[in-house]
Amino acid sequence: AAAVPTGASKPSEVAYRSFSKAFKRKRLSLGFKQTDVVEQLRLHYGLDITQKNISLFETCHISDKQVEPVRPILQQWMDESPFPDPHSSSSSAVQQRRPLTS
């Protein structure tokens, strides 16, 4: 077996970094704050996670071993998002209103 050069990333570390970057890209592309993701993970998956955990995950400041138990749920969120925003003021009733004319 070939020795891993000093300073080289292990395959699992590379996969973890890639996953965390993809997660952050997905969140940003949807225009969500980390707190929005926390709320969705709690509401749709029953995952008790904090904004700080999401921040640590996205910046790879939490070990891949700590992320591994929740990774399937994070992946599922990425696959199934976007969810309707319960705080959004753009409901179908609002969108169907006609503008006032004089």
Coordinates of C-alpha atoms in Angstrom, one line a residue:
A1 CA 0.0 0.0 0.0
A2 CA 1.3 3.5 -0.9
A3 CA 1.9 5.9 2.0
V4 CA -0.3 9.0 2.1
P5 CA 2.0 12.0 1.7
T6 CA 2.1 14.4 4.7
G7 CA -0.5 17.1 4.3
A8 CA -2.6 15.1 1.8
S9 CA -6.3 14.7 2.5
K10 CA -7.8 11.3 3.2
P11 CA -10.5 10.2 0.8
S12 CA -13.2 10.5 3.5
E13 CA -12.0 14.0 4.3
V14 CA -12.2 15.0 0.7
A15 CA -15.7 13.6 0.4
Y16 CA -16.8 15.4 3.6
R17 CA -15.4 18.7 2.3
S18 CA -17.1 18.2 -1.0
F19 CA -20.4 17.4 0.7
S20 CA -20.3 20.4 3.0
K21 CA -19.5 22.7 0.1
A22 CA -22.4 21.2 -1.9
F23 CA -24.7 21.7 1.0
K24 CA -23.8 25.3 1.4
R25 CA -24.1 26.0 -2.3
K26 CA -27.6 24.5 -2.2
R27 CA -28.6 26.6 0.8
L28 CA -27.3 29.8 -0.8
S29 CA -28.8 29.0 -4.2
L30 CA -32.2 28.8 -2.5
G31 CA -31.6 32.1 -0.7
F32 CA -31.9 30.4 2.7
K33 CA -30.1 31.5 5.9
Q34 CA -28.7 28.8 8.1
T35 CA -31.5 29.4 10.6
D36 CA -34.0 28.7 7.7
V37 CA -32.3 25.3 7.2
V38 CA -32.4 24.5 10.9
E39 CA -36.1 25.3 11.0
Q40 CA -36.8 23.1 7.9
L41 CA -34.7 20.2 9.3
R42 CA -36.7 20.3 12.6
L43 CA -40.1 20.7 10.9
H44 CA -39.7 18.1 8.1
Y45 CA -37.2 15.6 9.6
G46 CA -37.4 16.0 13.3
L47 CA -33.6 16.8 13.4
D48 CA -32.6 18.8 16.5
I49 CA -29.7 20.8 15.2
T50 CA -28.5 24.4 15.8
Q51 CA -27.4 27.2 13.5
K52 CA -24.0 26.8 15.0
N53 CA -23.9 23.2 14.0
I54 CA -24.7 24.1 10.4
S55 CA -22.1 26.8 10.5
L56 CA -19.4 24.4 11.8
F57 CA -20.5 21.8 9.2
E58 CA -20.3 24.2 6.3
T59 CA -16.9 25.5 7.3
C60 CA -15.6 21.9 8.0
H61 CA -14.9 22.8 11.6
I62 CA -16.8 19.8 12.9
S63 CA -15.4 16.3 12.3
D64 CA -16.8 14.0 9.6
K65 CA -17.4 11.4 12.3
Q66 CA -19.7 13.9 14.1
V67 CA -21.6 14.6 10.8
E68 CA -21.9 11.0 9.7
P69 CA -25.0 10.2 11.8
V70 CA -27.0 13.1 10.3
R71 CA -25.5 13.1 6.8
P72 CA -28.4 11.0 5.3
I73 CA -30.9 13.6 6.6
L74 CA -28.7 16.5 5.3
Q75 CA -28.6 14.7 1.9
Q76 CA -32.3 14.2 1.9
W77 CA -32.8 17.9 2.6
M78 CA -30.6 18.8 -0.3
D79 CA -32.5 16.4 -2.6
E80 CA -36.0 17.5 -1.5
S81 CA -35.6 21.3 -1.0
P82 CA -37.0 23.8 -1.5
F83 CA -39.9 23.5 0.9
P84 CA -42.6 26.2 1.0
D85 CA -41.6 28.9 3.5
P86 CA -44.3 29.1 6.2
H87 CA -43.3 32.7 6.9
S88 CA -43.6 33.8 3.3
S89 CA -46.2 36.5 2.7
S90 CA -46.6 35.3 -0.9
S91 CA -49.5 32.8 -0.4
S92 CA -51.8 31.9 -3.3
A93 CA -54.5 34.1 -1.9
V94 CA -52.2 37.1 -1.9
Q95 CA -51.0 36.3 -5.5
Q96 CA -54.6 36.1 -6.7
R97 CA -55.6 39.6 -5.6
R98 CA -56.3 42.0 -8.4
P99 CA -54.7 45.4 -8.3
L100 CA -57.0 48.3 -7.5
T101 CA -58.0 50.5 -10.5
S102 CA -59.3 54.0 -10.4

